[in-house]
Amino acid sequence: GINAEYMGTACEFNSNPMLRLLGRRAALNFPARCRLNLRRRHQHSRSCSLEGGRALLSELLPRRKPFFSLEAPFYTDPGILTEEIHRVWRRTWLFAGWGFQASDPGRFFTFRLPPDNLIILRQDDGSLKAFHNTCRHRGSKICLKNEGHLGHLVCPYHGWSYNRNGSLISASHQEEAFNPRDYALKEVPVREIEGLVFVGFSGDAYFSFDEFKQYALPHLKMANLAGAKVAHSDERIVHANWKLVWENNRECYHCIPCHPEYIKANFDTSLTYNKHADGTVVRGVDPNSRRRAEIISWLEDRTKFWASNGIPSDSAALSSTFPGSGWYRVTRVPLRPGWVTESLDGQPVVQQMLGHSPERDMGSLRIHTFPNFWIHISGDHGVSTTFTPESPGTTRVRVDWLVNKNAQEGRDYNKERLLPFWLRTAEQDYALCENNYLGVCTSAYEPGPYNFAKEYNVERWVSWYLSQMVRD
């Protein structure tokens, strides 16, 4: 059998870099008293690192050079990540999941932002509420499943029971002075828009959700994500800092050598940013492209067609802006001629249309919300990416493939055709981000310059991130 001492060492091994240096076998044989000293030193070192995050940030922020990548501690330091959770993640609206995951009263799903876990629960009146998945007795996790149906929320430890609205309704053997109203589940803000569910950990979020809702609503109504379902989900740990995942998303400089499937369907590699004499920056078709006139004509034709059919689009301006308060982007862009969806051959992979569309070629509707969500929506399906940081060097990423809720696998779609385009692209990106992180962690790394024409969007993302990090 495996004794308790081994189990303790095995669990500690992965989280303690001092024991990792010894190796598993040597760590097991290391005297218990010495292991305890190493554990204490590791805990003290981690505590000092977290306390030093704010001080380190105050050193790094003033010396950041525009249009250069960030210094290594932004990607590697635990204290910096703690500050990011406080200043960025807990002060913005986070995509948590899909409304159809909690389709009926009592149905729920969970959302995790380490160390916290939330329950998003459909109420009897059809609204949503979000609660911390933490019992008010002694802190036990209440819902042990990621989704399901609840009559009441019952803590598996001591049986405290809560109504769907979060109020405590049962706690046995309490003193006479005990007041259940003092121990309701802790609630956080939640918003739902056309099938997308967002949560906010703080009541003083920096950004207005209504601003995003007003901007995105015409696009989302036509996309009909409220009438979708998840046909497939792929979740994994990417061994890279979460900001590198965003930086990779914000440019297609790497697409030609790295994404053979993606570039067949999309015009991203044909677009550049150019600065005018008056200082304004405009995104347009690469002036050096031999097919520039042809591409411009196609983009304008598709935009006019969509406008004449009442389909929201701002692709005439090749928009890649994050309007308003800067945390969201919604835009529709044409696919290349012959492509009506983002698939390996450009042909539909789902027979039933996803949204309320007059035709199959809806281009690519792209929605981004900082700091944890983006989605590409074609006429027949959509593919979303959601992620949260687990540590400075690990990011939990989930990709969902969405289809019409009435579509049946085997009849209307099969995964052999539905998945490859985005699964291959995602896995290519994971490898790029992980290699990038390995390099950032070396002693040779120092910030390098962004290419203005191709990486202007990376600078804008980094600038947005830094604008949040200067807030207390």
JSON list of C-alpha atoms in Angstrom, two decimals, residues 283-457:
[
{"chain": "A", "resi": 283, "resn": "ARG", "atom": "CA", "xyz": [-6.37, 49.13, -40.47]},
{"chain": "A", "resi": 284, "resn": "GLY", "atom": "CA", "xyz": [-6.56, 48.23, -44.13]},
{"chain": "A", "resi": 285, "resn": "VAL", "atom": "CA", "xyz": [-5.46, 45.86, -46.85]},
{"chain": "A", "resi": 286, "resn": "ASP", "atom": "CA", "xyz": [-1.70, 45.65, -47.05]},
{"chain": "A", "resi": 287, "resn": "PRO", "atom": "CA", "xyz": [-0.51, 48.35, -49.50]},
{"chain": "A", "resi": 288, "resn": "ASN", "atom": "CA", "xyz": [2.11, 45.90, -50.79]},
{"chain": "A", "resi": 289, "resn": "SER", "atom": "CA", "xyz": [-0.37, 43.13, -51.55]},
{"chain": "A", "resi": 290, "resn": "ARG", "atom": "CA", "xyz": [-0.53, 42.19, -55.23]},
{"chain": "A", "resi": 291, "resn": "ARG", "atom": "CA", "xyz": [-4.24, 41.41, -54.82]},
{"chain": "A", "resi": 292, "resn": "ARG", "atom": "CA", "xyz": [-5.08, 44.58, -52.90]},
{"chain": "A", "resi": 293, "resn": "ALA", "atom": "CA", "xyz": [-7.75, 45.91, -55.28]},
{"chain": "A", "resi": 294, "resn": "GLU", "atom": "CA", "xyz": [-9.38, 42.48, -55.57]},
{"chain": "A", "resi": 295, "resn": "ILE", "atom": "CA", "xyz": [-9.52, 42.04, -51.79]},
{"chain": "A", "resi": 296, "resn": "ILE", "atom": "CA", "xyz": [-10.89, 45.53, -51.18]},
{"chain": "A", "resi": 297, "resn": "SER", "atom": "CA", "xyz": [-13.61, 44.97, -53.79]},
{"chain": "A", "resi": 298, "resn": "TRP", "atom": "CA", "xyz": [-14.64, 41.66, -52.17]},
{"chain": "A", "resi": 299, "resn": "LEU", "atom": "CA", "xyz": [-14.76, 43.15, -48.68]},
{"chain": "A", "resi": 300, "resn": "GLU", "atom": "CA", "xyz": [-16.88, 46.07, -49.85]},
{"chain": "A", "resi": 301, "resn": "ASP", "atom": "CA", "xyz": [-19.25, 43.84, -51.84]},
{"chain": "A", "resi": 302, "resn": "ARG", "atom": "CA", "xyz": [-19.92, 41.56, -48.86]},
{"chain": "A", "resi": 303, "resn": "THR", "atom": "CA", "xyz": [-20.46, 44.52, -46.54]},
{"chain": "A", "resi": 304, "resn": "LYS", "atom": "CA", "xyz": [-22.99, 46.08, -48.94]},
{"chain": "A", "resi": 305, "resn": "PHE", "atom": "CA", "xyz": [-24.78, 42.75, -49.33]},
{"chain": "A", "resi": 306, "resn": "TRP", "atom": "CA", "xyz": [-25.12, 42.33, -45.55]},
{"chain": "A", "resi": 307, "resn": "ALA", "atom": "CA", "xyz": [-26.31, 45.89, -45.13]},
{"chain": "A", "resi": 308, "resn": "SER", "atom": "CA", "xyz": [-29.00, 45.40, -47.80]},
{"chain": "A", "resi": 309, "resn": "ASN", "atom": "CA", "xyz": [-30.21, 42.28, -45.97]},
{"chain": "A", "resi": 310, "resn": "GLY", "atom": "CA", "xyz": [-30.29, 43.88, -42.52]},
{"chain": "A", "resi": 311, "resn": "ILE", "atom": "CA", "xyz": [-27.25, 42.01, -41.24]},
{"chain": "A", "resi": 312, "resn": "PRO", "atom": "CA", "xyz": [-25.18, 44.13, -38.80]},
{"chain": "A", "resi": 313, "resn": "SER", "atom": "CA", "xyz": [-21.64, 44.70, -40.04]},
{"chain": "A", "resi": 314, "resn": "ASP", "atom": "CA", "xyz": [-18.88, 47.26, -39.71]},
{"chain": "A", "resi": 315, "resn": "SER", "atom": "CA", "xyz": [-16.31, 45.44, -41.84]},
{"chain": "A", "resi": 316, "resn": "ALA", "atom": "CA", "xyz": [-16.25, 48.20, -44.46]},
{"chain": "A", "resi": 317, "resn": "ALA", "atom": "CA", "xyz": [-13.92, 50.01, -42.09]},
{"chain": "A", "resi": 318, "resn": "LEU", "atom": "CA", "xyz": [-12.10, 46.72, -41.37]},
{"chain": "A", "resi": 319, "resn": "SER", "atom": "CA", "xyz": [-12.86, 47.49, -37.76]},
{"chain": "A", "resi": 320, "resn": "SER", "atom": "CA", "xyz": [-10.69, 45.97, -35.08]},
{"chain": "A", "resi": 321, "resn": "THR", "atom": "CA", "xyz": [-11.43, 48.57, -32.46]},
{"chain": "A", "resi": 322, "resn": "PHE", "atom": "CA", "xyz": [-12.49, 48.06, -28.86]},
{"chain": "A", "resi": 323, "resn": "PRO", "atom": "CA", "xyz": [-15.00, 50.92, -28.53]},
{"chain": "A", "resi": 324, "resn": "GLY", "atom": "CA", "xyz": [-16.32, 52.73, -25.49]},
{"chain": "A", "resi": 325, "resn": "SER", "atom": "CA", "xyz": [-14.61, 51.67, -22.29]},
{"chain": "A", "resi": 326, "resn": "GLY", "atom": "CA", "xyz": [-12.35, 49.34, -24.29]},
{"chain": "A", "resi": 327, "resn": "TRP", "atom": "CA", "xyz": [-13.06, 45.89, -22.84]},
{"chain": "A", "resi": 328, "resn": "TYR", "atom": "CA", "xyz": [-15.14, 44.48, -25.71]},
{"chain": "A", "resi": 329, "resn": "ARG", "atom": "CA", "xyz": [-15.11, 44.19, -29.48]},
{"chain": "A", "resi": 330, "resn": "VAL", "atom": "CA", "xyz": [-17.85, 43.06, -31.89]},
{"chain": "A", "resi": 331, "resn": "THR", "atom": "CA", "xyz": [-17.28, 42.94, -35.64]},
{"chain": "A", "resi": 332, "resn": "ARG", "atom": "CA", "xyz": [-18.26, 40.90, -38.69]},
{"chain": "A", "resi": 333, "resn": "VAL", "atom": "CA", "xyz": [-15.66, 40.28, -41.38]},
{"chain": "A", "resi": 334, "resn": "PRO", "atom": "CA", "xyz": [-15.97, 38.46, -44.72]},
{"chain": "A", "resi": 335, "resn": "LEU", "atom": "CA", "xyz": [-14.35, 35.10, -45.32]},
{"chain": "A", "resi": 336, "resn": "ARG", "atom": "CA", "xyz": [-12.36, 34.49, -48.47]},
{"chain": "A", "resi": 337, "resn": "PRO", "atom": "CA", "xyz": [-14.27, 33.87, -51.72]},
{"chain": "A", "resi": 338, "resn": "GLY", "atom": "CA", "xyz": [-15.60, 30.31, -51.80]},
{"chain": "A", "resi": 339, "resn": "TRP", "atom": "CA", "xyz": [-15.64, 29.99, -48.01]},
{"chain": "A", "resi": 340, "resn": "VAL", "atom": "CA", "xyz": [-19.05, 30.19, -46.32]},
{"chain": "A", "resi": 341, "resn": "THR", "atom": "CA", "xyz": [-17.90, 28.93, -42.92]},
{"chain": "A", "resi": 342, "resn": "GLU", "atom": "CA", "xyz": [-14.69, 28.33, -40.98]},
{"chain": "A", "resi": 343, "resn": "SER", "atom": "CA", "xyz": [-14.11, 24.71, -41.92]},
{"chain": "A", "resi": 344, "resn": "LEU", "atom": "CA", "xyz": [-11.30, 22.83, -43.66]},
{"chain": "A", "resi": 345, "resn": "ASP", "atom": "CA", "xyz": [-12.91, 23.21, -47.11]},
{"chain": "A", "resi": 346, "resn": "GLY", "atom": "CA", "xyz": [-15.04, 26.27, -46.42]},
{"chain": "A", "resi": 347, "resn": "GLN", "atom": "CA", "xyz": [-18.28, 24.33, -46.82]},
{"chain": "A", "resi": 348, "resn": "PRO", "atom": "CA", "xyz": [-20.97, 23.98, -44.12]},
{"chain": "A", "resi": 349, "resn": "VAL", "atom": "CA", "xyz": [-20.29, 21.46, -41.36]},
{"chain": "A", "resi": 350, "resn": "VAL", "atom": "CA", "xyz": [-23.80, 21.71, -39.86]},
{"chain": "A", "resi": 351, "resn": "GLN", "atom": "CA", "xyz": [-26.93, 21.39, -41.97]},
{"chain": "A", "resi": 352, "resn": "GLN", "atom": "CA", "xyz": [-29.10, 23.52, -39.68]},
{"chain": "A", "resi": 353, "resn": "MET", "atom": "CA", "xyz": [-28.23, 27.20, -39.50]},
{"chain": "A", "resi": 354, "resn": "LEU", "atom": "CA", "xyz": [-27.15, 28.44, -36.10]},
{"chain": "A", "resi": 355, "resn": "GLY", "atom": "CA", "xyz": [-28.69, 31.89, -36.21]},
{"chain": "A", "resi": 356, "resn": "HIS", "atom": "CA", "xyz": [-31.52, 33.86, -37.79]},
{"chain": "A", "resi": 357, "resn": "SER", "atom": "CA", "xyz": [-29.73, 34.26, -41.08]},
{"chain": "A", "resi": 358, "resn": "PRO", "atom": "CA", "xyz": [-31.08, 34.82, -44.60]},
{"chain": "A", "resi": 359, "resn": "GLU", "atom": "CA", "xyz": [-28.10, 33.00, -46.13]},
{"chain": "A", "resi": 360, "resn": "ARG", "atom": "CA", "xyz": [-25.24, 30.70, -45.22]},
{"chain": "A", "resi": 361, "resn": "ASP", "atom": "CA", "xyz": [-22.38, 33.10, -45.92]},
{"chain": "A", "resi": 362, "resn": "MET", "atom": "CA", "xyz": [-22.47, 35.27, -42.81]},
{"chain": "A", "resi": 363, "resn": "GLY", "atom": "CA", "xyz": [-18.72, 35.77, -42.77]},
{"chain": "A", "resi": 364, "resn": "SER", "atom": "CA", "xyz": [-17.11, 35.58, -39.36]},
{"chain": "A", "resi": 365, "resn": "LEU", "atom": "CA", "xyz": [-18.78, 37.41, -36.46]},
{"chain": "A", "resi": 366, "resn": "ARG", "atom": "CA", "xyz": [-16.07, 37.96, -33.86]},
{"chain": "A", "resi": 367, "resn": "ILE", "atom": "CA", "xyz": [-16.73, 38.96, -30.27]},
{"chain": "A", "resi": 368, "resn": "HIS", "atom": "CA", "xyz": [-13.95, 39.57, -27.75]},
{"chain": "A", "resi": 369, "resn": "THR", "atom": "CA", "xyz": [-14.32, 40.55, -24.11]},
{"chain": "A", "resi": 370, "resn": "PHE", "atom": "CA", "xyz": [-11.25, 41.19, -22.00]},
{"chain": "A", "resi": 371, "resn": "PRO", "atom": "CA", "xyz": [-9.90, 39.41, -20.10]},
{"chain": "A", "resi": 372, "resn": "ASN", "atom": "CA", "xyz": [-11.19, 35.88, -20.77]},
{"chain": "A", "resi": 373, "resn": "PHE", "atom": "CA", "xyz": [-13.38, 35.30, -23.85]},
{"chain": "A", "resi": 374, "resn": "TRP", "atom": "CA", "xyz": [-13.61, 35.35, -27.62]},
{"chain": "A", "resi": 375, "resn": "ILE", "atom": "CA", "xyz": [-15.83, 33.65, -30.17]},
{"chain": "A", "resi": 376, "resn": "HIS", "atom": "CA", "xyz": [-15.98, 33.26, -33.96]},
{"chain": "A", "resi": 377, "resn": "ILE", "atom": "CA", "xyz": [-19.50, 32.69, -35.30]},
{"chain": "A", "resi": 378, "resn": "SER", "atom": "CA", "xyz": [-20.19, 31.46, -38.84]},
{"chain": "A", "resi": 379, "resn": "GLY", "atom": "CA", "xyz": [-23.62, 30.89, -40.36]},
{"chain": "A", "resi": 380, "resn": "ASP", "atom": "CA", "xyz": [-23.79, 27.25, -39.26]},
{"chain": "A", "resi": 381, "resn": "HIS", "atom": "CA", "xyz": [-21.73, 27.09, -36.04]},
{"chain": "A", "resi": 382, "resn": "GLY", "atom": "CA", "xyz": [-19.68, 29.05, -33.55]},
{"chain": "A", "resi": 383, "resn": "VAL", "atom": "CA", "xyz": [-16.47, 28.31, -31.65]},
{"chain": "A", "resi": 384, "resn": "SER", "atom": "CA", "xyz": [-15.62, 30.06, -28.40]},
{"chain": "A", "resi": 385, "resn": "THR", "atom": "CA", "xyz": [-12.51, 30.20, -26.23]},
{"chain": "A", "resi": 386, "resn": "THR", "atom": "CA", "xyz": [-12.66, 30.87, -22.49]},
{"chain": "A", "resi": 387, "resn": "PHE", "atom": "CA", "xyz": [-9.74, 30.83, -20.09]},
{"chain": "A", "resi": 388, "resn": "THR", "atom": "CA", "xyz": [-8.61, 31.60, -16.55]},
{"chain": "A", "resi": 389, "resn": "PRO", "atom": "CA", "xyz": [-5.14, 31.71, -14.98]},
{"chain": "A", "resi": 390, "resn": "GLU", "atom": "CA", "xyz": [-4.21, 28.81, -12.71]},
{"chain": "A", "resi": 391, "resn": "SER", "atom": "CA", "xyz": [-0.71, 30.04, -11.90]},
{"chain": "A", "resi": 392, "resn": "PRO", "atom": "CA", "xyz": [1.84, 32.38, -13.52]},
{"chain": "A", "resi": 393, "resn": "GLY", "atom": "CA", "xyz": [2.80, 29.59, -15.90]},
{"chain": "A", "resi": 394, "resn": "THR", "atom": "CA", "xyz": [-0.47, 27.71, -16.42]},
{"chain": "A", "resi": 395, "resn": "THR", "atom": "CA", "xyz": [-3.78, 28.71, -18.00]},
{"chain": "A", "resi": 396, "resn": "ARG", "atom": "CA", "xyz": [-6.97, 26.65, -18.09]},
{"chain": "A", "resi": 397, "resn": "VAL", "atom": "CA", "xyz": [-8.48, 26.93, -21.59]},
{"chain": "A", "resi": 398, "resn": "ARG", "atom": "CA", "xyz": [-11.86, 25.65, -22.77]},
{"chain": "A", "resi": 399, "resn": "VAL", "atom": "CA", "xyz": [-13.01, 25.64, -26.39]},
{"chain": "A", "resi": 400, "resn": "ASP", "atom": "CA", "xyz": [-16.73, 25.09, -27.11]},
{"chain": "A", "resi": 401, "resn": "TRP", "atom": "CA", "xyz": [-18.26, 24.20, -30.49]},
{"chain": "A", "resi": 402, "resn": "LEU", "atom": "CA", "xyz": [-21.82, 25.56, -30.72]},
{"chain": "A", "resi": 403, "resn": "VAL", "atom": "CA", "xyz": [-24.55, 24.37, -33.04]},
{"chain": "A", "resi": 404, "resn": "ASN", "atom": "CA", "xyz": [-28.31, 24.88, -33.30]},
{"chain": "A", "resi": 405, "resn": "LYS", "atom": "CA", "xyz": [-29.98, 23.17, -30.33]},
{"chain": "A", "resi": 406, "resn": "ASN", "atom": "CA", "xyz": [-32.15, 21.15, -32.71]},
{"chain": "A", "resi": 407, "resn": "ALA", "atom": "CA", "xyz": [-29.20, 19.83, -34.73]},
{"chain": "A", "resi": 408, "resn": "GLN", "atom": "CA", "xyz": [-28.58, 16.12, -34.22]},
{"chain": "A", "resi": 409, "resn": "GLU", "atom": "CA", "xyz": [-25.17, 14.50, -34.40]},
{"chain": "A", "resi": 410, "resn": "GLY", "atom": "CA", "xyz": [-25.05, 11.94, -37.19]},
{"chain": "A", "resi": 411, "resn": "ARG", "atom": "CA", "xyz": [-27.90, 13.60, -39.03]},
{"chain": "A", "resi": 412, "resn": "ASP", "atom": "CA", "xyz": [-27.05, 17.31, -39.17]},
{"chain": "A", "resi": 413, "resn": "TYR", "atom": "CA", "xyz": [-23.36, 17.20, -38.32]},
{"chain": "A", "resi": 414, "resn": "ASN", "atom": "CA", "xyz": [-20.52, 14.90, -37.41]},
{"chain": "A", "resi": 415, "resn": "LYS", "atom": "CA", "xyz": [-17.52, 15.80, -35.30]},
{"chain": "A", "resi": 416, "resn": "GLU", "atom": "CA", "xyz": [-15.04, 14.56, -37.89]},
{"chain": "A", "resi": 417, "resn": "ARG", "atom": "CA", "xyz": [-15.97, 17.60, -39.99]},
{"chain": "A", "resi": 418, "resn": "LEU", "atom": "CA", "xyz": [-17.05, 20.00, -37.26]},
{"chain": "A", "resi": 419, "resn": "LEU", "atom": "CA", "xyz": [-13.93, 19.98, -35.08]},
{"chain": "A", "resi": 420, "resn": "PRO", "atom": "CA", "xyz": [-10.71, 19.94, -37.14]},
{"chain": "A", "resi": 421, "resn": "PHE", "atom": "CA", "xyz": [-10.53, 23.57, -38.30]},
{"chain": "A", "resi": 422, "resn": "TRP", "atom": "CA", "xyz": [-10.52, 25.11, -34.84]},
{"chain": "A", "resi": 423, "resn": "LEU", "atom": "CA", "xyz": [-9.06, 22.16, -32.95]},
{"chain": "A", "resi": 424, "resn": "ARG", "atom": "CA", "xyz": [-5.95, 22.22, -35.12]},
{"chain": "A", "resi": 425, "resn": "THR", "atom": "CA", "xyz": [-5.72, 26.01, -34.90]},
{"chain": "A", "resi": 426, "resn": "ALA", "atom": "CA", "xyz": [-6.11, 25.94, -31.11]},
{"chain": "A", "resi": 427, "resn": "GLU", "atom": "CA", "xyz": [-3.48, 23.24, -30.65]},
{"chain": "A", "resi": 428, "resn": "GLN", "atom": "CA", "xyz": [-1.09, 25.14, -32.89]},
{"chain": "A", "resi": 429, "resn": "ASP", "atom": "CA", "xyz": [-1.61, 28.22, -30.72]},
{"chain": "A", "resi": 430, "resn": "TYR", "atom": "CA", "xyz": [-1.14, 26.25, -27.49]},
{"chain": "A", "resi": 431, "resn": "ALA", "atom": "CA", "xyz": [2.25, 25.04, -28.70]},
{"chain": "A", "resi": 432, "resn": "LEU", "atom": "CA", "xyz": [3.26, 28.56, -29.73]},
{"chain": "A", "resi": 433, "resn": "CYS", "atom": "CA", "xyz": [2.26, 30.01, -26.34]},
{"chain": "A", "resi": 434, "resn": "GLU", "atom": "CA", "xyz": [4.05, 27.28, -24.43]},
{"chain": "A", "resi": 435, "resn": "ASN", "atom": "CA", "xyz": [7.25, 27.75, -26.45]},
{"chain": "A", "resi": 436, "resn": "ASN", "atom": "CA", "xyz": [6.95, 31.49, -25.95]},
{"chain": "A", "resi": 437, "resn": "TYR", "atom": "CA", "xyz": [6.65, 31.00, -22.18]},
{"chain": "A", "resi": 438, "resn": "LEU", "atom": "CA", "xyz": [9.67, 28.70, -22.06]},
{"chain": "A", "resi": 439, "resn": "GLY", "atom": "CA", "xyz": [11.73, 31.43, -23.71]},
{"chain": "A", "resi": 440, "resn": "VAL", "atom": "CA", "xyz": [10.39, 34.19, -21.47]},
{"chain": "A", "resi": 441, "resn": "CYS", "atom": "CA", "xyz": [11.51, 32.16, -18.44]},
{"chain": "A", "resi": 442, "resn": "THR", "atom": "CA", "xyz": [15.15, 32.02, -19.56]},
{"chain": "A", "resi": 443, "resn": "SER", "atom": "CA", "xyz": [17.94, 34.33, -18.43]},
{"chain": "A", "resi": 444, "resn": "ALA", "atom": "CA", "xyz": [18.43, 35.46, -22.05]},
{"chain": "A", "resi": 445, "resn": "TYR", "atom": "CA", "xyz": [14.94, 36.96, -22.42]},
{"chain": "A", "resi": 446, "resn": "GLU", "atom": "CA", "xyz": [14.51, 40.70, -22.66]},
{"chain": "A", "resi": 447, "resn": "PRO", "atom": "CA", "xyz": [11.59, 42.67, -24.14]},
{"chain": "A", "resi": 448, "resn": "GLY", "atom": "CA", "xyz": [11.59, 42.75, -27.93]},
{"chain": "A", "resi": 449, "resn": "PRO", "atom": "CA", "xyz": [9.96, 45.21, -30.37]},
{"chain": "A", "resi": 450, "resn": "TYR", "atom": "CA", "xyz": [6.47, 44.82, -31.79]},
{"chain": "A", "resi": 451, "resn": "ASN", "atom": "CA", "xyz": [5.99, 45.14, -35.54]},
{"chain": "A", "resi": 452, "resn": "PHE", "atom": "CA", "xyz": [3.73, 48.20, -35.96]},
{"chain": "A", "resi": 453, "resn": "ALA", "atom": "CA", "xyz": [1.99, 46.98, -39.13]},
{"chain": "A", "resi": 454, "resn": "LYS", "atom": "CA", "xyz": [1.33, 43.46, -37.84]},
{"chain": "A", "resi": 455, "resn": "GLU", "atom": "CA", "xyz": [1.39, 43.72, -34.03]},
{"chain": "A", "resi": 456, "resn": "TYR", "atom": "CA", "xyz": [-0.33, 47.02, -33.38]},
{"chain": "A", "resi": 457, "resn": "ASN", "atom": "CA", "xyz": [-3.21, 45.11, -31.79]}
]
